Coordinates of N, CA and C in Angstrom, one line a residue:
M1 N -9.3 -45.9 65.0 CA -9.5 -44.6 66.1 C -10.9 -44.0 66.0
S2 N -11.4 -43.6 67.0 CA -12.6 -43.0 66.7 C -12.7 -41.5 66.3
A3 N -13.8 -41.2 66.1 CA -14.1 -39.6 65.8 C -13.6 -38.5 66.8
D4 N -13.2 -38.9 68.0 CA -13.1 -38.3 69.3 C -11.3 -38.2 69.3
G5 N -10.7 -38.9 68.4 CA -9.2 -39.0 68.4 C -8.9 -40.0 69.4
M6 N -9.6 -40.8 70.0 CA -9.1 -41.9 71.0 C -9.7 -43.1 70.4
T7 N -9.2 -44.3 70.9 CA -9.8 -45.7 70.5 C -11.0 -46.2 71.2
G8 N -11.6 -45.1 72.1 CA -12.7 -45.5 72.8 C -12.7 -45.5 74.3
A9 N -11.6 -45.6 74.6 CA -10.9 -45.8 76.2 C -10.9 -44.1 76.6
R10 N -11.3 -44.2 77.9 CA -11.1 -42.6 78.5 C -9.7 -42.5 78.8
A11 N -9.2 -41.3 78.4 CA -7.8 -41.2 78.7 C -7.4 -39.8 79.4
D12 N -6.5 -39.4 80.0 CA -6.0 -38.0 80.5 C -5.8 -37.2 79.3
A13 N -5.6 -35.9 79.6 CA -5.1 -35.0 78.5 C -4.0 -35.4 77.9
I14 N -2.9 -35.8 78.7 CA -1.6 -36.1 77.9 C -1.7 -37.3 77.0
E15 N -2.4 -38.4 77.6 CA -2.4 -39.6 76.8 C -3.2 -39.2 75.4
L16 N -4.6 -38.2 75.4 CA -5.1 -38.1 74.2 C -4.4 -37.4 73.4
L17 N -3.5 -36.5 73.9 CA -2.8 -35.4 72.9 C -1.7 -36.5 72.4
T18 N -0.9 -37.2 73.0 CA -0.1 -38.1 72.6 C -0.6 -39.0 71.5
E19 N -1.6 -39.7 71.8 CA -2.3 -40.6 70.7 C -2.5 -39.8 69.5
Q20 N -2.8 -38.4 69.6 CA -3.1 -37.5 68.2 C -1.8 -37.5 67.7
H21 N -0.7 -37.2 68.4 CA 0.6 -37.0 67.8 C 0.9 -38.1 66.9
R22 N 0.7 -39.4 67.6 CA 1.0 -40.5 66.8 C 0.1 -40.7 65.4
E23 N -0.9 -40.2 65.4 CA -2.1 -40.5 64.4 C -1.5 -39.5 63.3
V24 N -0.8 -38.4 63.5 CA -0.3 -37.6 62.6 C 1.1 -38.1 62.2
E25 N 1.7 -38.6 62.8 CA 2.8 -39.3 62.3 C 2.5 -40.6 61.4
Q26 N 1.5 -41.1 61.8 CA 1.1 -42.3 60.9 C 0.4 -41.8 59.6
L27 N -0.2 -40.8 59.5 CA -0.9 -40.3 58.3 C 0.3 -39.6 57.5
W28 N 1.4 -39.0 58.1 CA 2.4 -38.4 57.3 C 3.0 -39.6 56.5
R29 N 3.4 -40.5 57.4 CA 4.0 -41.7 56.6 C 3.3 -42.1 55.4
M30 N 2.1 -42.2 55.4 CA 1.1 -42.6 54.4 C 1.2 -41.7 53.4
L31 N 1.2 -40.5 53.7 CA 1.4 -39.4 52.6 C 2.6 -39.3 52.0
E32 N 3.8 -39.6 52.6 CA 5.0 -39.6 52.1 C 5.1 -40.7 50.8
V33 N 4.3 -42.0 51.1 CA 4.4 -43.1 50.2 C 3.2 -42.9 49.1
G34 N 2.1 -42.2 49.3 CA 1.3 -42.2 48.2 C 0.8 -40.9 47.8
R35 N 1.2 -39.8 48.4 CA 0.8 -38.5 48.2 C -0.8 -38.4 47.8
S36 N -1.4 -38.9 48.4 CA -2.7 -38.8 48.4 C -3.4 -37.5 48.9
T37 N -4.0 -36.8 48.1 CA -4.7 -35.6 48.4 C -5.7 -36.1 49.4
E38 N -6.4 -37.1 49.6 CA -7.3 -37.5 50.9 C -6.5 -37.5 52.1
T39 N -5.5 -38.3 51.9 CA -4.4 -38.4 53.3 C -4.1 -37.0 53.6
G40 N -3.6 -36.2 52.7 CA -3.1 -34.7 53.1 C -4.2 -34.0 53.9
Q41 N -5.3 -34.1 53.2 CA -6.6 -33.5 54.0 C -7.0 -33.8 55.4
K42 N -6.4 -35.1 55.5 CA -6.9 -35.9 56.7 C -5.7 -35.2 57.7
I43 N -4.5 -34.9 57.4 CA -3.6 -34.4 58.2 C -4.2 -33.1 58.6
V44 N -4.5 -32.2 57.5 CA -5.0 -30.9 57.5 C -6.0 -30.8 58.7
E45 N -7.0 -31.9 58.6 CA -8.0 -31.7 59.6 C -7.5 -32.3 61.0
A46 N -6.7 -33.2 61.1 CA -6.2 -33.5 62.4 C -5.5 -32.5 63.0
L47 N -4.7 -32.0 62.3 CA -3.7 -30.6 62.7 C -4.6 -29.7 63.4
S48 N -5.7 -29.3 62.6 CA -6.6 -28.2 62.6 C -7.5 -28.3 63.9
R49 N -7.7 -29.7 64.2 CA -8.5 -30.0 65.5 C -7.7 -29.9 66.6
H50 N -6.5 -30.6 66.5 CA -5.6 -30.8 67.6 C -5.2 -29.2 68.0
D51 N -4.9 -28.3 67.1 CA -4.5 -27.1 67.3 C -5.7 -26.2 68.3
A52 N -6.9 -26.6 67.9 CA -7.9 -26.0 68.5 C -8.0 -26.4 70.0
I53 N -7.8 -27.8 70.2 CA -7.9 -28.3 71.6 C -6.8 -27.6 72.5
E54 N -5.4 -27.7 71.7 CA -4.5 -27.1 72.4 C -4.8 -25.5 72.8
T55 N -5.1 -24.9 71.9 CA -5.1 -23.5 72.1 C -6.2 -23.1 72.9
Q56 N -7.2 -23.7 73.0 CA -8.5 -23.4 73.8 C -8.5 -24.2 75.4
L57 N -7.8 -25.3 75.3 CA -7.7 -26.0 76.6 C -6.2 -26.2 77.4
L58 N -5.3 -26.8 76.4 CA -4.1 -27.3 76.9 C -3.2 -26.0 77.5
Y59 N -3.0 -25.0 76.6 CA -2.2 -23.8 76.9 C -2.8 -23.1 78.0
P60 N -4.0 -22.8 78.0 CA -4.6 -22.1 79.2 C -4.3 -22.8 80.7
E61 N -4.5 -23.9 80.6 CA -4.2 -25.0 81.8 C -2.9 -24.9 82.1
L62 N -1.8 -25.0 81.1 CA -0.5 -24.8 81.3 C 0.0 -23.5 82.0
R63 N -0.6 -22.5 81.5 CA -0.5 -21.0 82.0 C -0.9 -20.9 83.6
E64 N -2.0 -21.7 83.7 CA -2.7 -21.3 85.4 C -1.9 -22.3 86.2
A65 N -1.6 -23.5 85.8 CA -1.0 -24.4 86.6 C 0.5 -24.5 86.8
G66 N 1.2 -24.0 85.7 CA 2.7 -24.3 85.3 C 3.4 -23.5 86.1
G67 N 2.9 -22.1 86.5 CA 3.8 -20.9 87.2 C 4.5 -20.2 85.9
E68 N 5.5 -19.8 86.2 CA 6.4 -19.0 85.3 C 6.7 -19.8 84.0
E69 N 7.0 -20.9 84.3 CA 7.8 -21.9 83.1 C 6.5 -22.3 82.5
G70 N 5.5 -22.5 82.9 CA 4.1 -22.9 82.2 C 3.9 -21.6 81.2
K71 N 3.9 -20.5 81.7 CA 3.6 -19.2 80.9 C 4.5 -19.1 79.8
E72 N 5.8 -19.4 80.2 CA 6.8 -19.4 78.9 C 6.7 -20.3 78.0
L73 N 6.4 -21.6 78.3 CA 6.2 -22.6 77.5 C 4.9 -22.5 76.6
S74 N 4.1 -22.0 77.4 CA 2.6 -21.7 76.5 C 2.7 -20.5 75.4
A75 N 3.5 -19.6 75.9 CA 3.7 -18.5 74.9 C 4.5 -19.0 73.7
H76 N 5.6 -19.6 73.9 CA 6.5 -20.4 72.9 C 5.4 -21.5 71.9
S77 N 4.8 -22.1 72.6 CA 4.0 -23.2 71.8 C 3.0 -22.6 71.2
L78 N 2.3 -21.3 71.6 CA 1.2 -20.6 70.8 C 2.1 -20.2 69.6
D79 N 3.2 -19.6 69.5 CA 4.1 -19.0 68.3 C 4.3 -20.2 67.3
E80 N 4.5 -21.4 67.9 CA 4.8 -22.4 66.9 C 3.4 -23.0 66.3
H81 N 2.3 -22.8 67.1 CA 1.0 -23.1 66.5 C 0.8 -22.0 65.4
K82 N 0.9 -21.0 65.7 CA 0.7 -19.9 64.4 C 1.4 -20.2 63.3
Q83 N 2.7 -20.6 63.4 CA 3.6 -21.1 62.1 C 2.9 -22.3 61.4
V84 N 2.4 -23.3 62.2 CA 1.8 -24.5 61.6 C 0.6 -24.1 60.9
R85 N -0.4 -23.1 61.6 CA -1.7 -22.8 61.0 C -1.5 -22.1 59.8
E86 N -0.5 -21.1 59.6 CA -0.1 -20.6 58.4 C 0.3 -21.4 57.2
L87 N 1.2 -22.5 57.6 CA 1.5 -23.4 56.7 C 0.3 -24.3 56.3
L88 N -0.5 -24.9 57.1 CA -1.6 -25.5 56.7 C -2.6 -24.7 55.8
T89 N -2.8 -23.5 55.9 CA -3.6 -22.4 55.2 C -3.2 -22.7 53.9
R90 N -1.6 -22.8 53.4 CA -1.1 -22.8 52.2 C -1.5 -24.1 51.5
V91 N -1.6 -25.3 52.2 CA -1.8 -26.7 51.7 C -3.3 -27.1 51.5
D92 N -4.3 -26.2 52.5 CA -5.6 -26.7 52.8 C -6.5 -26.8 51.3
G93 N -6.8 -27.8 51.0 CA -7.5 -27.9 49.7 C -6.9 -28.2 48.4
K94 N -5.5 -28.4 48.7 CA -4.6 -28.3 47.4 C -4.3 -29.9 47.0
D95 N -3.9 -29.9 45.8 CA -3.5 -31.3 45.5 C -2.0 -31.7 46.0
F96 N -2.1 -32.8 46.8 CA -0.6 -33.2 47.6 C 0.2 -34.0 46.8
G97 N -0.4 -34.3 45.3 CA 0.7 -34.8 44.3 C 1.3 -33.6 43.7
D98 N 1.0 -32.5 43.9 CA 1.9 -31.3 43.5 C 3.1 -31.1 44.4
D99 N 4.4 -31.2 43.7 CA 5.6 -31.2 44.4 C 5.7 -29.8 45.3
A100 N 5.2 -28.5 45.0 CA 5.2 -27.6 45.8 C 4.4 -27.7 47.1
V101 N 3.2 -28.1 46.9 CA 2.1 -28.3 47.9 C 2.9 -29.5 48.9
F102 N 3.5 -30.5 48.3 CA 3.8 -31.6 49.2 C 5.1 -31.3 49.9
A103 N 6.2 -30.2 49.2 CA 7.0 -29.6 50.1 C 6.6 -28.7 51.3
T104 N 5.6 -27.9 51.0 CA 5.0 -27.1 52.2 C 4.6 -28.1 53.2
M105 N 3.7 -29.0 52.8 CA 3.3 -30.0 53.9 C 4.4 -30.7 54.7
R106 N 5.5 -30.9 53.9 CA 6.8 -31.4 54.6 C 7.3 -30.3 55.7
E107 N 7.4 -29.2 55.3 CA 7.9 -28.2 56.0 C 6.9 -28.0 57.4
C108 N 5.8 -28.1 57.1 CA 4.7 -28.4 58.3 C 4.8 -29.3 59.1
V109 N 4.9 -30.3 58.5 CA 5.0 -31.6 59.3 C 6.5 -31.5 60.2
E110 N 7.5 -31.2 59.7 CA 8.7 -30.9 60.4 C 8.6 -30.0 61.6
A111 N 7.9 -29.0 61.3 CA 7.7 -28.0 62.5 C 6.7 -28.7 63.6
V112 N 5.6 -29.4 63.1 CA 4.9 -30.2 63.9 C 5.6 -31.2 64.7
M113 N 6.5 -32.0 64.2 CA 7.2 -32.9 64.9 C 8.6 -32.2 65.9
H114 N 8.9 -31.0 65.4 CA 9.6 -30.5 66.7 C 8.8 -30.0 67.8
H115 N 7.7 -29.5 67.4 CA 6.7 -28.9 68.5 C 6.3 -30.2 69.4
V116 N 6.2 -31.5 68.6 CA 5.6 -32.5 69.6 C 6.7 -32.9 70.5
Q117 N 8.0 -33.1 70.0 CA 9.3 -33.5 70.8 C 9.3 -32.4 72.1
E118 N 9.1 -31.2 71.9 CA 9.1 -30.2 72.8 C 8.0 -30.5 74.1
E119 N 6.7 -30.7 73.2 CA 5.6 -31.2 74.3 C 5.8 -32.3 75.1
E120 N 6.2 -33.5 74.4 CA 6.4 -34.7 75.0 C 7.5 -34.6 76.1
S121 N 8.7 -34.1 75.8 CA 9.9 -34.1 76.4 C 9.6 -32.9 77.6
T122 N 9.0 -31.9 77.4 CA 9.0 -30.8 78.5 C 7.7 -30.6 79.0
I123 N 6.8 -30.0 78.2 CA 5.5 -29.6 78.5 C 4.5 -30.8 79.3
F124 N 4.4 -31.9 78.4 CA 3.8 -32.9 79.2 C 4.3 -33.3 80.6
P125 N 5.7 -33.5 81.1 CA 6.1 -33.8 82.1 C 5.7 -32.6 83.4
L126 N 6.1 -31.5 82.7 CA 5.6 -30.2 83.7 C 4.2 -30.4 84.0
L127 N 3.3 -30.6 83.1 CA 1.9 -30.5 83.4 C 1.3 -31.6 84.2
R128 N 2.2 -33.0 83.9 CA 1.9 -34.1 85.0 C 2.2 -33.8 86.4
S129 N 3.4 -32.9 86.5 CA 3.8 -32.7 87.9 C 3.0 -31.9 88.5
V130 N 2.5 -30.9 87.9 CA 1.4 -29.8 88.4 C 0.2 -30.1 88.5
C131 N -0.6 -31.1 88.1 CA -2.0 -31.6 87.9 C -2.2 -32.9 88.2
D132 N -3.0 -33.1 89.2 CA -3.2 -34.6 89.7 C -4.0 -35.2 88.8
E133 N -4.0 -36.4 88.8 CA -4.9 -37.3 87.7 C -6.3 -37.0 87.6
P134 N -7.2 -36.7 88.5 CA -8.5 -36.3 88.4 C -8.5 -35.1 87.4
R135 N -7.7 -34.0 87.6 CA -7.6 -32.9 87.0 C -7.2 -33.2 85.3
L136 N -6.2 -34.2 85.2 CA -5.7 -34.4 83.8 C -7.0 -35.2 83.2
M137 N -7.6 -36.1 84.0 CA -8.7 -37.0 83.3 C -9.7 -35.9 83.0
D138 N -10.2 -34.9 83.7 CA -11.4 -34.1 83.3 C -10.7 -33.1 82.2
L139 N -9.6 -32.7 82.1 CA -9.0 -32.1 81.0 C -9.2 -33.0 79.6
G140 N -8.7 -34.1 79.8 CA -9.0 -35.4 78.8 C -10.5 -35.4 78.2
T141 N -11.2 -35.3 79.0 CA -12.8 -35.5 78.6 C -13.1 -34.2 78.0
R142 N -12.8 -33.2 78.4 CA -13.2 -31.9 77.9 C -12.5 -31.9 76.4
M143 N -11.2 -32.3 76.3 CA -10.6 -32.3 74.9 C -11.2 -33.3 74.0
A144 N -11.7 -34.5 74.4 CA -12.3 -35.4 73.5 C -13.6 -34.9 73.1
E145 N -14.3 -34.3 74.0 CA -15.7 -33.6 73.6 C -15.5 -32.5 72.5
M146 N -14.2 -31.7 72.9 CA -14.3 -30.6 72.0 C -13.7 -31.0 70.6
H147 N -12.9 -32.1 70.6 CA -12.5 -32.9 69.4 C -13.4 -32.8 68.3
R148 N -14.5 -33.4 68.9 CA -15.8 -33.5 68.0 C -16.2 -32.4 67.2
M149 N -16.2 -31.2 67.9 CA -16.7 -30.0 67.6 C -15.8 -29.0 66.9
A150 N -14.3 -29.3 66.9 CA -13.3 -28.3 66.6 C -13.4 -28.1 65.1
P151 N -12.9 -27.0 65.0 CA -12.7 -26.6 63.3 C -11.9 -27.7 62.7
T152 N -12.3 -27.9 61.2 CA -11.7 -28.8 60.4 C -10.6 -28.3 59.5
H153 N -10.5 -26.9 59.4 CA -9.4 -26.3 58.7 C -8.8 -25.3 59.6
P154 N -7.5 -25.2 58.9 CA -6.8 -24.1 59.8 C -7.4 -22.6 59.8
H155 N -7.2 -21.7 60.8 CA -7.4 -20.5 60.9 C -6.5 -19.7 61.5
P156 N -5.4 -19.1 60.6 CA -4.3 -18.8 61.1 C -4.4 -17.3 61.8
H157 N -5.7 -16.8 61.9 CA -5.7 -15.5 62.8 C -6.4 -16.0 64.1
T158 N -6.4 -17.0 64.7 CA -7.1 -17.6 65.9 C -6.3 -16.8 67.1
P159 N -7.1 -16.2 67.9 CA -6.4 -15.6 69.0 C -5.7 -16.5 70.0
D160 N -4.7 -16.0 70.7 CA -3.9 -16.9 71.7 C -4.9 -17.0 73.1
S161 N -5.8 -16.0 73.4 CA -6.4 -16.3 74.9 C -7.5 -17.2 74.6
K162 N -7.7 -17.8 75.9 CA -8.7 -19.0 76.0 C -10.0 -18.5 75.5
V163 N -10.5 -17.2 75.8 CA -12.0 -16.9 75.3 C -11.9 -16.4 74.0
G164 N -10.8 -15.9 73.5 CA -10.7 -15.4 71.9 C -10.9 -16.6 71.2
A165 N -9.8 -17.8 71.5 CA -9.6 -18.9 70.8 C -11.1 -19.7 70.6
T166 N -11.8 -19.7 72.2 CA -13.1 -20.5 72.2 C -14.2 -19.9 71.2
V167 N -14.3 -18.7 71.2 CA -15.2 -18.1 70.2 C -15.0 -18.1 68.9
A168 N -13.7 -17.8 68.3 CA -13.2 -17.9 67.3 C -13.5 -19.4 66.8
G169 N -12.9 -20.5 67.6 CA -13.0 -22.0 67.0 C -14.6 -22.1 66.9
A170 N -15.4 -21.9 67.8 CA -16.9 -22.1 67.7 C -17.3 -21.6 66.3
V171 N -17.1 -20.4 66.0 CA -17.5 -20.0 64.7 C -17.0 -20.5 63.6
S172 N -15.6 -20.7 63.8 CA -14.8 -21.4 62.7 C -15.5 -22.9 62.4
A173 N -15.7 -23.4 63.5 CA -16.2 -24.8 63.4 C -17.5 -25.0 62.5
V174 N -18.4 -24.0 62.6 CA -19.5 -23.9 61.9 C -19.3 -23.7 60.4
V175 N -18.5 -22.8 60.1 CA -18.2 -22.5 58.6 C -17.4 -23.7 58.2
D176 N -16.3 -24.2 58.8 CA -15.8 -25.4 58.5 C -16.7 -26.6 57.8
R177 N -17.8 -26.9 58.7 CA -18.7 -27.7 58.4 C -19.5 -27.6 57.2
A178 N -19.9 -26.2 57.2 CA -20.6 -25.8 55.9 C -19.7 -26.1 54.6
R179 N -18.6 -25.6 54.8 CA -17.5 -25.7 53.7 C -17.4 -27.2 53.4
D180 N -17.1 -28.0 54.4 CA -16.9 -29.5 54.1 C -18.0 -30.1 53.4
A181 N -19.4 -29.7 53.9 CA -20.7 -30.2 53.4 C -20.9 -29.9 51.9
M182 N -20.4 -28.6 51.5 CA -20.4 -28.0 50.0 C -19.3 -28.8 49.2
R183 N -18.2 -29.0 49.7 CA -17.2 -29.6 49.0 C -17.6 -31.0 48.6
E184 N -18.2 -31.8 49.7 CA -18.7 -33.2 49.4 C -19.7 -33.2 48.5
A185 N -20.8 -32.2 48.6 CA -21.9 -32.1 47.5 C -21.3 -31.9 46.3
S186 N -20.3 -31.1 46.1 CA -19.7 -30.8 44.8 C -18.8 -32.0 44.1
D187 N -18.2 -32.5 45.0 CA -17.6 -33.9 44.7 C -18.4 -35.2 44.0
R188 N -19.6 -35.0 44.7 CA -20.6 -35.9 44.3 C -21.3 -35.8 43.0
G189 N -21.6 -34.3 42.8 CA -22.5 -33.9 41.7 C -21.6 -33.9 40.4

């Protein structure tokens, strides 16, 4: 998988997000077997990036194009995202070999899998019915671009509005990259 969350092929928004869902599921299976802190952090990063993409691009699109149903689904999904961000904050940077940390990650992944099921069975079909393929391709392109620049750690106080989430995401991404660089330098030194 490439850094943008895709195998290199251009994908529409739904295909891109679905592939990211499968990536997290695969990482979770690996974590269950090995309890590797490196794998746990990969899940934290993947979910943090995915959260930013959905908060800044998917849910605003759903609110705009999906009518009343889209607005309701968007609000419900954003509430679920807040719960996941809070759980991720509790495990970010921790030892995933620790039973309590692993239990919190399990709770987080279970919440994510519930959310994924709702997205894939309800939200994605609605979005596909109200957006034509060029619009979904454009959204997918913007998501892939954003994925490269998205925050790599959870930020539980991210606003739900598109503008608020975009501003907070941009600032958070810069802070996260500095934090990641400092952690890598510390690990090497």
